[in-house]
Every structure is written in C-alpha cells, then in structure tokens.
Amino acid sequence: MSMRTILLFVVTLLLLACAGQEPAMIRVEGAWIPEIPPLIAVTAGWMVLHNDGDMPKYLIGAFSPNAENIDIHQSVVVNDTARMVLQEVLEVPPHGSLVFSNETGYHLMLYKSRGMHADARIPIRKV
C-alpha cells in the first residue's frame, strides 16, 4: 500500500506553561499522519509547534478519541540499532519551535488508532 498522508487537524493541542499566567501562545503547523492499512492500529504523527510567548511551554502528553493511547517518542540510533525513547516532557522554547520530524526523531505514537483514512480530521488535545 502506498503511503498517502492524511491531514491531522489539531483541534486542540494545549501545552502547559512553566510558570505564570501567560496564555498558551502555541501554534501548530504541518500536522499529519500517514494513512495506515485497516488491520494496523499503530501509527505516528508529526508537526511543528511554535511558541509565540515569552515563557517556555512544555508538552507532557496528548489525548485523542481516535486512539486508545498517545505517547511522545524520539527515534534514536545507538550502536547501529534504532529504537524509540519515551519522552516525558518536551520544551517548546520562547519564540522558538519544536519540530516533530524524521530529522529530529520526535513523533507522536498513536496506539489502537481508528478512523485514520485519507482526509480525516483527528482531534488531539493535552491530557
């Protein structure tokens, strides 16, 4: 099956601030997941998070009604062996970005996912 992409429209992906009452000035850009065959229930998601605020923001988890569980991982290669490392918290620096891509290795892992078809809109929000 060829890898077609489906748009992952992030209805809400809120991040928690380190301190203060500053609003969560987070923008999501280029969010997507690959379409998966019907019998596969695990997939990954990528995006870029932009922090337009003056304080760092922290991604600590995500939820979607279209997945039983979502983890935040980074793919790494150690001694020629690829593996995924669970990330408990990721910082989005002030006036900076956090890139989820093959280059950085960061991605969301959606387990027991459903409704992942071309042009689907999958809501994801903070835990």
PDB file of N, CA and C in Angstrom, residues 45 50 71:
ATOM      1  N   GLY A  45       2.538  10.488  14.309  1.00  0.00           N
ATOM      2  CA  GLY A  45       2.116  11.811  13.883  1.00  0.00           C
ATOM      3  C   GLY A  45       3.262  12.804  13.991  1.00  0.00           C
ATOM      4  N   HIS A  50       5.006  25.945  17.491  1.00  0.00           N
ATOM      5  CA  HIS A  50       5.658  27.250  17.611  1.00  0.00           C
ATOM      6  C   HIS A  50       5.180  27.917  18.897  1.00  0.00           C
ATOM      7  N   ASP A  71       1.660   8.335  22.959  1.00  0.00           N
ATOM      8  CA  ASP A  71       2.942   8.587  23.607  1.00  0.00           C
ATOM      9  C   ASP A  71       3.736   9.571  22.767  1.00  0.00           C
TER      10      ASP A  71
END
